[in-house]
Tab-separated table of C-alpha atoms in Angstrom:
chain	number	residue	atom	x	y	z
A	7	UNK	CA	7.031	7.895	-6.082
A	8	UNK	CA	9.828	9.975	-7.255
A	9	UNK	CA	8.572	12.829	-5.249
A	10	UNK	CA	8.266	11.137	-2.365
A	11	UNK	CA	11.590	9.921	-2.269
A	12	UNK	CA	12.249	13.438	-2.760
A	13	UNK	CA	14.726	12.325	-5.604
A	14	UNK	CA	16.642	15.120	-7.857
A	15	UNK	CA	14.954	14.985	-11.179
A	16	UNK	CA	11.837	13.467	-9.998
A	17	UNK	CA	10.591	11.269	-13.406
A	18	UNK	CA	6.895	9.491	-14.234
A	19	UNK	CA	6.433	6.572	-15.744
A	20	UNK	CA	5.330	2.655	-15.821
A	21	UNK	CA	8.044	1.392	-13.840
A	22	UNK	CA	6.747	2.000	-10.377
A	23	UNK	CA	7.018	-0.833	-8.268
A	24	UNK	CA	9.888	-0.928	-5.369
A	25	UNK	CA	10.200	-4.300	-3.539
A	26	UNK	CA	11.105	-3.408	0.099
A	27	UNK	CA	13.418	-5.923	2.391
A	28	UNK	CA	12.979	-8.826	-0.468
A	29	UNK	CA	13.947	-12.224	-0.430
A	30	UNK	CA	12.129	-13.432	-3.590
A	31	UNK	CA	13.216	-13.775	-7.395
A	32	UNK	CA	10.542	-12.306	-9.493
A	33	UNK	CA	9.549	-14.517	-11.563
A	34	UNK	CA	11.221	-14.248	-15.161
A	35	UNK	CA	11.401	-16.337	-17.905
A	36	UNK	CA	14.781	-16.776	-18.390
A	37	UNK	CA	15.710	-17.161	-14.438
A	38	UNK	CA	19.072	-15.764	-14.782
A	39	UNK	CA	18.945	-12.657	-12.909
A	40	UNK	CA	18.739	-11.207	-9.156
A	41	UNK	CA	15.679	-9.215	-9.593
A	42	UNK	CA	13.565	-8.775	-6.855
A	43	UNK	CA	16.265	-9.250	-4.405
A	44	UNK	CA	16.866	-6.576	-1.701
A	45	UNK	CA	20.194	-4.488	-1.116
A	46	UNK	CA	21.374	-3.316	2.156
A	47	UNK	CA	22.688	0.967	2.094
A	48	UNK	CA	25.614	0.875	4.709
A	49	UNK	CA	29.014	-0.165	6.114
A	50	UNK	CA	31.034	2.489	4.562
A	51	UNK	CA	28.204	3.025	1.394
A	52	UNK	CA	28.757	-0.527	0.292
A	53	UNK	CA	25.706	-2.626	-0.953
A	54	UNK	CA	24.712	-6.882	-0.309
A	55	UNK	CA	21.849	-8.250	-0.162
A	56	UNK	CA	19.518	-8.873	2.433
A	57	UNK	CA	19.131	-12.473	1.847
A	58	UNK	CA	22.754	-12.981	2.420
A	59	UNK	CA	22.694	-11.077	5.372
A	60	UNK	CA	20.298	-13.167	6.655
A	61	UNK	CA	21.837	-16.441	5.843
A	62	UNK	CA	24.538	-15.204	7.411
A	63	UNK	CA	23.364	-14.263	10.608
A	64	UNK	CA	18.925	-15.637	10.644
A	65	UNK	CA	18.919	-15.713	14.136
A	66	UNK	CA	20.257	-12.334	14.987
A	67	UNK	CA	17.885	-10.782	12.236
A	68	UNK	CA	14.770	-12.894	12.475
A	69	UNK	CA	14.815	-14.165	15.754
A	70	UNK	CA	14.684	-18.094	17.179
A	71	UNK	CA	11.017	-18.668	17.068
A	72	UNK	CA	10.354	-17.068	13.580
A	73	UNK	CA	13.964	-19.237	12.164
A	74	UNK	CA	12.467	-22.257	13.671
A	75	UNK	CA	9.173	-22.189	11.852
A	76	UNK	CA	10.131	-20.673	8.851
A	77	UNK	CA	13.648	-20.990	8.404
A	78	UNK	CA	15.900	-18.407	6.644
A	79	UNK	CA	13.339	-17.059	5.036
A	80	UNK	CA	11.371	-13.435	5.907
A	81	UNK	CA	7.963	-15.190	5.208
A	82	UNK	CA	6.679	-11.691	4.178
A	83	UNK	CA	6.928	-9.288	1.283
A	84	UNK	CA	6.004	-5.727	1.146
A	85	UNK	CA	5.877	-3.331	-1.800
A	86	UNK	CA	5.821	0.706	-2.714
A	87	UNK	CA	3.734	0.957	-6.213
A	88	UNK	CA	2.369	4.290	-8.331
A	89	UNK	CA	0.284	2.818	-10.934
A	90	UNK	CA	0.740	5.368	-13.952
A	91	UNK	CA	-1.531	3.371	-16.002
A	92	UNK	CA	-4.319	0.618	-14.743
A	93	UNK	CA	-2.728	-2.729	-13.760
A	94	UNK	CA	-2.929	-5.693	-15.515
A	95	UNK	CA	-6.214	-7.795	-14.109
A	96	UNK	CA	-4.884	-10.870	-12.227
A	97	UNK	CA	-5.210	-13.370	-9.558
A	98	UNK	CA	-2.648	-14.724	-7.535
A	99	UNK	CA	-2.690	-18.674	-6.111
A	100	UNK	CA	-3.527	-20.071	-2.579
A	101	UNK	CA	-1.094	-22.319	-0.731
A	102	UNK	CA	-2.483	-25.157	-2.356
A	103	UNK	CA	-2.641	-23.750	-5.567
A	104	UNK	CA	0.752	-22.915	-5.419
A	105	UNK	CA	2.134	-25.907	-3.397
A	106	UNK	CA	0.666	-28.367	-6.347
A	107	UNK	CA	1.637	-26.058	-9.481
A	108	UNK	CA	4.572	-24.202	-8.623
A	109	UNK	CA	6.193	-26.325	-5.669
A	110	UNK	CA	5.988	-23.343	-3.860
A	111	UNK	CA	5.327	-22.991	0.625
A	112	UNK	CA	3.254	-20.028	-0.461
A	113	UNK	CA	0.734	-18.671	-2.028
A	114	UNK	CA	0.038	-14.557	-2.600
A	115	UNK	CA	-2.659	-12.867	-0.358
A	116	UNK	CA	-1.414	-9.585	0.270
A	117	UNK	CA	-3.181	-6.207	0.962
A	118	UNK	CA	-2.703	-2.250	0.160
A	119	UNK	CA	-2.695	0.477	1.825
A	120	UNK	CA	-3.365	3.543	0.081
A	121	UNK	CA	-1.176	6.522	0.880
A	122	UNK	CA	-2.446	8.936	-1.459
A	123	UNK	CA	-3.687	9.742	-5.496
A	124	UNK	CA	-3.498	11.451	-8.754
A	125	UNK	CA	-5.764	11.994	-11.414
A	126	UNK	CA	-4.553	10.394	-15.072
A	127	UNK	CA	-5.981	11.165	-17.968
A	128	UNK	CA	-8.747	13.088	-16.224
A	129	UNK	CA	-9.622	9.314	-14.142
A	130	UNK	CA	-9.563	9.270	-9.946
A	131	UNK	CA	-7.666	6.742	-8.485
A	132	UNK	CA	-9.737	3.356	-8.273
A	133	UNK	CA	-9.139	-0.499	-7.604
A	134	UNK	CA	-11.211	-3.394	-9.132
A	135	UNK	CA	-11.615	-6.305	-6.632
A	136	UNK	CA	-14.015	-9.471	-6.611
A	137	UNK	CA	-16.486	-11.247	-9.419
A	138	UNK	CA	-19.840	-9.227	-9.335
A	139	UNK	CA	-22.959	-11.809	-8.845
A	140	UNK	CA	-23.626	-14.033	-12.161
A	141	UNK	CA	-19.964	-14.714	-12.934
A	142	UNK	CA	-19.299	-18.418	-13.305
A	143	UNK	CA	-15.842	-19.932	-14.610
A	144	UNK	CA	-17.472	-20.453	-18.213
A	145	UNK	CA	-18.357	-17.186	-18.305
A	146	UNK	CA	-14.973	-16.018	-17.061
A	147	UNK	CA	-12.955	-18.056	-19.676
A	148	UNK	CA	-15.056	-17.056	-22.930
A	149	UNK	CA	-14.248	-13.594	-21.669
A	150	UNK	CA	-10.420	-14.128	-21.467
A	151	UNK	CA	-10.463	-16.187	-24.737
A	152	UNK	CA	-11.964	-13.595	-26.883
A	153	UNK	CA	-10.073	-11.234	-24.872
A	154	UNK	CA	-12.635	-8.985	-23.934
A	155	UNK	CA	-10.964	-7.086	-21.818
A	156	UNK	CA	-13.699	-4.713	-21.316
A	157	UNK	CA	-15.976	-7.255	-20.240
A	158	UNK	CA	-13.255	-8.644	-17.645
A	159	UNK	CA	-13.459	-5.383	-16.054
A	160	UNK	CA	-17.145	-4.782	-16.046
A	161	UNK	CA	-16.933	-7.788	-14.208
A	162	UNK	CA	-15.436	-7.067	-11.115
A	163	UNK	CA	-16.338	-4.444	-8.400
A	164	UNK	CA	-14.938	-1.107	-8.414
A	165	UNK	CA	-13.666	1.416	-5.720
A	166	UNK	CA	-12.458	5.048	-5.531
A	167	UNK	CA	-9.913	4.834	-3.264
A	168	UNK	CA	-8.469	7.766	-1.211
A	169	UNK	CA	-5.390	7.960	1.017
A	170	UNK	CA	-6.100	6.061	4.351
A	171	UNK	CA	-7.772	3.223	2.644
A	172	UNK	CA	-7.234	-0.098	3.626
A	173	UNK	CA	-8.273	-3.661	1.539
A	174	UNK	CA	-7.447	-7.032	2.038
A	175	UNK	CA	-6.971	-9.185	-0.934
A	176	UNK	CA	-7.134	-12.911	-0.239
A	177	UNK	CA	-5.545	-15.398	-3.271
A	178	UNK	CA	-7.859	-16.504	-5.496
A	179	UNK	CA	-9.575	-13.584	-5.796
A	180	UNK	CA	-9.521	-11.746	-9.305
A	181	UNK	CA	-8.172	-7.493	-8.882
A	182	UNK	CA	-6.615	-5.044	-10.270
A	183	UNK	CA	-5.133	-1.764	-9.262
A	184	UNK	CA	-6.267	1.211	-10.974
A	185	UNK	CA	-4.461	4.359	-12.756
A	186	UNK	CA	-2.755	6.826	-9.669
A	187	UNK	CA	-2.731	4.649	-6.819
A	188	UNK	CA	0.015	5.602	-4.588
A	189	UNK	CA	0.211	2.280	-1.885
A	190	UNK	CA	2.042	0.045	0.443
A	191	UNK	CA	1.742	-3.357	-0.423
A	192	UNK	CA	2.388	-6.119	2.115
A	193	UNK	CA	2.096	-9.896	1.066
A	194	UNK	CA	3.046	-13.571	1.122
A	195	UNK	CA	6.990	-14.289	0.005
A	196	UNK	CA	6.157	-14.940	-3.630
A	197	UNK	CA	5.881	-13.729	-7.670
A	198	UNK	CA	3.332	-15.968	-8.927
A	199	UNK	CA	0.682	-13.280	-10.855
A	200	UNK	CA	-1.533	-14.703	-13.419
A	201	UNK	CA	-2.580	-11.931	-15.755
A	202	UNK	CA	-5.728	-12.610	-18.365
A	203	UNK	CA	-5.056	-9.532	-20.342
A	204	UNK	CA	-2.717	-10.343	-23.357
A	205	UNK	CA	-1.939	-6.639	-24.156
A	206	UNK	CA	-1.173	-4.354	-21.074
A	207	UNK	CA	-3.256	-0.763	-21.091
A	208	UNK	CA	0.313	0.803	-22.628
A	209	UNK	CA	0.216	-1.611	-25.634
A	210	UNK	CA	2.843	-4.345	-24.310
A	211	UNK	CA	2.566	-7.247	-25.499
A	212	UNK	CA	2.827	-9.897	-23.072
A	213	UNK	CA	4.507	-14.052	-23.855
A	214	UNK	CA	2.591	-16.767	-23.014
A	215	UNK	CA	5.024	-17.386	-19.753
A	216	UNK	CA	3.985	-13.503	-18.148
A	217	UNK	CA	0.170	-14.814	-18.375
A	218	UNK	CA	0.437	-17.853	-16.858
A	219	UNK	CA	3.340	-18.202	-15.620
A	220	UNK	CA	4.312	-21.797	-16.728
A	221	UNK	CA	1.004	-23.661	-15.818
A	222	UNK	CA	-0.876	-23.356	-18.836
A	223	UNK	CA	-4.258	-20.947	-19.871
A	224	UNK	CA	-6.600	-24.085	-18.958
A	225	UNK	CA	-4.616	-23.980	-15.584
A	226	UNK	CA	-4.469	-20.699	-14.832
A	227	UNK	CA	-8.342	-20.462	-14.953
A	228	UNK	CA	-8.038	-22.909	-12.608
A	229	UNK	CA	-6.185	-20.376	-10.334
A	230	UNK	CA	-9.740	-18.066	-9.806
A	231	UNK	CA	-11.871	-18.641	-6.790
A	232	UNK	CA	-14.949	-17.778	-8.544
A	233	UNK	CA	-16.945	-17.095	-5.574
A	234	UNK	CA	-19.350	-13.630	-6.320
A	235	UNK	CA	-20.545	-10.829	-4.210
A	236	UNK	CA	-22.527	-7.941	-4.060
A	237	UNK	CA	-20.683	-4.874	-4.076
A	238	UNK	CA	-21.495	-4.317	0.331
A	239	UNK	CA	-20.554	-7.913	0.444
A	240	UNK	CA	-16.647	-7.344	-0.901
A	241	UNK	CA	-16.913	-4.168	1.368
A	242	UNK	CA	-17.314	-6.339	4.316
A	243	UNK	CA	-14.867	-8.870	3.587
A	244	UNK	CA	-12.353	-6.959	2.412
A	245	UNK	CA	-12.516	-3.091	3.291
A	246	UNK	CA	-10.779	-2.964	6.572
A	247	UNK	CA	-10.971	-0.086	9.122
A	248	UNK	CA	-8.020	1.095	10.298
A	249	UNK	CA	-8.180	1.604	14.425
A	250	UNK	CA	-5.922	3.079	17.698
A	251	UNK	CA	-4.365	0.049	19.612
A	252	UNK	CA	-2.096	2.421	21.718
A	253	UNK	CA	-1.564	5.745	22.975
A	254	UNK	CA	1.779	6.951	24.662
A	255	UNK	CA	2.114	10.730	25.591
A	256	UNK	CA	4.466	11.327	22.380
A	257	UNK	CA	2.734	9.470	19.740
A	258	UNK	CA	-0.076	6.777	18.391
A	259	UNK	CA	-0.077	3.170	16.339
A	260	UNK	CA	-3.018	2.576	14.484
A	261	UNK	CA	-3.482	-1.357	13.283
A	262	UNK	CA	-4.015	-1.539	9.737
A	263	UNK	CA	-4.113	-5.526	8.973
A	264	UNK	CA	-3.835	-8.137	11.658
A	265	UNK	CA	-3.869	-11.643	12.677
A	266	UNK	CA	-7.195	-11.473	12.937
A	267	UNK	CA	-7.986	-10.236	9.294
A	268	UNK	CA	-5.299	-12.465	7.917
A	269	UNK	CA	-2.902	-14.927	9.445
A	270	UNK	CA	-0.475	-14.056	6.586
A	271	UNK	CA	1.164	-10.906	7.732
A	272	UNK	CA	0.617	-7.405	9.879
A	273	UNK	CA	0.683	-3.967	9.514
A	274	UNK	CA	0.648	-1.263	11.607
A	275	UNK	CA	1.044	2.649	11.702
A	276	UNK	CA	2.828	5.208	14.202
A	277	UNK	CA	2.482	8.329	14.332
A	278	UNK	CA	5.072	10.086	16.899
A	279	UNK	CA	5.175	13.685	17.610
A	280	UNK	CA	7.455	13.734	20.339
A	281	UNK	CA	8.578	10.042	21.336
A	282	UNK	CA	7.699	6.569	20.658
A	283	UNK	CA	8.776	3.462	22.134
A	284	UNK	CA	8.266	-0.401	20.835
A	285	UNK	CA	8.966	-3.280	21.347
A	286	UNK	CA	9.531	-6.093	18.431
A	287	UNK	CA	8.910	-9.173	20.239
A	288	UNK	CA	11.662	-11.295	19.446
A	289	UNK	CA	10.279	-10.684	15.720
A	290	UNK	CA	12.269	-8.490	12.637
A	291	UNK	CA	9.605	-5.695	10.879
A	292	UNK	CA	9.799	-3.916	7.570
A	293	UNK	CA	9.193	-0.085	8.322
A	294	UNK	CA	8.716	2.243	5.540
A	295	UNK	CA	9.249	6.366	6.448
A	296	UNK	CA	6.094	7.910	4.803
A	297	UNK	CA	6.751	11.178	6.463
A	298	UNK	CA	8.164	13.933	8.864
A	299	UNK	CA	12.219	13.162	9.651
A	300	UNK	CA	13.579	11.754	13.292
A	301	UNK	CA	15.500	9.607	14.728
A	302	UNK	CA	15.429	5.883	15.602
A	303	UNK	CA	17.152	5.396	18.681
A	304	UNK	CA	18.383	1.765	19.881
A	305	UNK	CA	20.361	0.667	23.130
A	306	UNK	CA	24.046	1.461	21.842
A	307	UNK	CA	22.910	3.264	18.622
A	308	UNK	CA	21.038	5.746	16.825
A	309	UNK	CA	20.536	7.202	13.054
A	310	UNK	CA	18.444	9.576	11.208
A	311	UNK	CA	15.310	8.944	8.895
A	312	UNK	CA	13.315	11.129	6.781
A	313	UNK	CA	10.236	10.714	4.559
A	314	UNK	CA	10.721	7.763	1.787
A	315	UNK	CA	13.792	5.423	3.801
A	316	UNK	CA	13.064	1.726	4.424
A	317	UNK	CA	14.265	-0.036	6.854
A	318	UNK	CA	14.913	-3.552	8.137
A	319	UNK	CA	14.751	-3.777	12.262
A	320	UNK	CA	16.272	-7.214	13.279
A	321	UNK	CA	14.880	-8.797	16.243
A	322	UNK	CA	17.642	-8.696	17.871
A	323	UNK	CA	16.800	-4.352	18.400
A	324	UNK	CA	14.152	-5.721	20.815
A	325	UNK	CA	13.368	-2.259	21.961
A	326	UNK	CA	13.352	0.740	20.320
A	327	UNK	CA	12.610	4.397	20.684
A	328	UNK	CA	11.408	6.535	17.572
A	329	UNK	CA	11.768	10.443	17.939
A	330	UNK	CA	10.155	13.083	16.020
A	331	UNK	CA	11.692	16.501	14.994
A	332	UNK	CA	9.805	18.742	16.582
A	333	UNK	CA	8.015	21.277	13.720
A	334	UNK	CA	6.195	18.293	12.187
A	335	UNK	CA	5.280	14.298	13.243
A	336	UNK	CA	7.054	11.516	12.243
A	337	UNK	CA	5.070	8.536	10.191
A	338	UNK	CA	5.898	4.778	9.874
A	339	UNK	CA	4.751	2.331	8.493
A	340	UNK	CA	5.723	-0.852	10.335
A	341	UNK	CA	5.622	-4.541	8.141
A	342	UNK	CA	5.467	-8.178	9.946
A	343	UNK	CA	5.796	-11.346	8.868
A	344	UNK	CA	2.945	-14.107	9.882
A	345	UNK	CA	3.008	-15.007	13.920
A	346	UNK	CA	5.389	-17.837	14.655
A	347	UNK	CA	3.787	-18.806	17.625
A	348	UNK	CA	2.662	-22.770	17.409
């Protein structure tokens, strides 16, 4: 990650997860910090945070429609992670799950989109995703009582990934991200993980509270949809194939989760060689530089980007114009939050 923020001093290590244009607390013990929440680079090099921002000024930055269904809040949450080491295996609640437990509007689908890979430890990049056929919540919670961590992982299906990859990964359903995955992350507004492996790969121990998060083993099990499938099965669900939805004469956008896959969140990709132009709808995006350097040009306004900046467009933009330098393409990602329409 380091290298692609092309950082002086580039460093490794387990603490490789960036939360992009955040509204949400992660969830700590204690409660007495600002983790998780986003600052703002600008107005004379001075930092806030995007949530006051917003509550200062929702409409301008969200837009009407998206303010009036969800109030000040983005409804969406996207991510930047480099897994050094395997993940811990988890699940993350539904809506009702997480309405009933944690008092909370959402629950935690998200999905990732692979932008590249390393080898550790002589391992390729993989993800583990779904119960394989035969596992039953019994089964599942003699595993995690005995800790057989092993046996947790045998039990779910497992993917090479490579960069380009795209998987959808609905709450409920058990995963874990493997050693050298290099991926965008885009999900529901929340923190709630539940993690079944007492002792992370590194050797950290982990408190009661950073398994379960407050509800209790017995309820965390609880937490699982323990549907099964064979391996083609989570392929079909889940794998999704990224595709063209327009062409202009300077560049491309490629859809890479939509409203149709989940109604949680959207994702697309542009590619601009020359120029691009688009239009936000009356709706703020996340959009995440993943290479080349340009401009983003506005009506009244313009700045640079480069390889590794994020960026939060308010809907107020409304239209703008993204322009490559010429001896290489420009790539963005672009982030949405759920449609606000009725």
């Amino acid at each position: 990650m380091d290298k692609w923020q092309q950082k002086e001093n580039p460093q490794d290590g387990f603490a490789a997860e960036e939360w992009v244009a955040s509204m949400v607390l992660a969830q700590d013990e204690n409660n007495d910090s600002l983790e998780g929440l986003s600052k703002l680079d600008g107005r004379n090099s001075e930092k806030e945070l995007l949530k006051d921002l917003i509550d200062s000024y929702p409409i301008e930055l969200l837009g009407t429609p998206h303010v009036r269904k969800y109030g000040k809040n983005t409804a969406v949450l996207v991510k930047i992670l480099d897994s050094y080491s395997r993940l811990l295996l988890q699940v993350h609640p539904d809506r009702n799950y997480a309405k009933e437990v944690f008092g909370s509007e959402f629950g935690k689908t998200e999905a990732w989109y692979i932008l590249g890979g390393r080898r550790i430890s002589g391992e390729e990049p993989y993800v583990l995703l779904g119960f394989k056929p035969g596992m039953t919540r019994k089964r599942w919670s003699e595993l995690f009582y005995k800790q057989d961590v092993q046996g947790m992982c045998d039990a779910l299906h497992r993917f090479p990934v490579r960069a380009g990859d795209v998987f959808l990964v609905e709450s409920g359903v058990p995963h874990a991200i493997g050693s050298g995955c290099f991926l965008i992350e885009i999900q529901e507004p929340s923190d709630f993980t539940l993690r079944v492996e007492r002792k992370a790969p590194e050797g950290k121990i982990l408190s009661d509270f950073e398994c379960h998060q407050g509800a209790g083993f017995a309820r965390m099990l609880e937490c699982f949809h323990y549907d099964t499938y064979a391996r083609e099965e989570i392929l079909a669900k889940y794998y999704l194939k990224p595709h063209v939805i327009e062409r202009q004469a300077g560049g491309v956008r490629k859809s890479l989760v939509s409203n149709k896959d989940t109604p949680f969140f959207s994702m697309d990709e542009v590619e601009v060689w020359h120029n691009f132009s688009s239009s936000q709808d009356d709706r703020f995006s996340v959009v995440v530089v993943l290479s080349g350097r340009g401009d983003l040009i506005w009506a009244g306004g313009s700045m640079p980007v480069r390889q590794g900046e994020e960026l939060f467009l308010p809907a107020a933009l409304r239209e703008v114009v993204w322009k490559s330098e010429e001896e290489e393409s420009l790539r963005i990602v672009r982030c949405f939050p759920p449609d606000h329409d009725p």
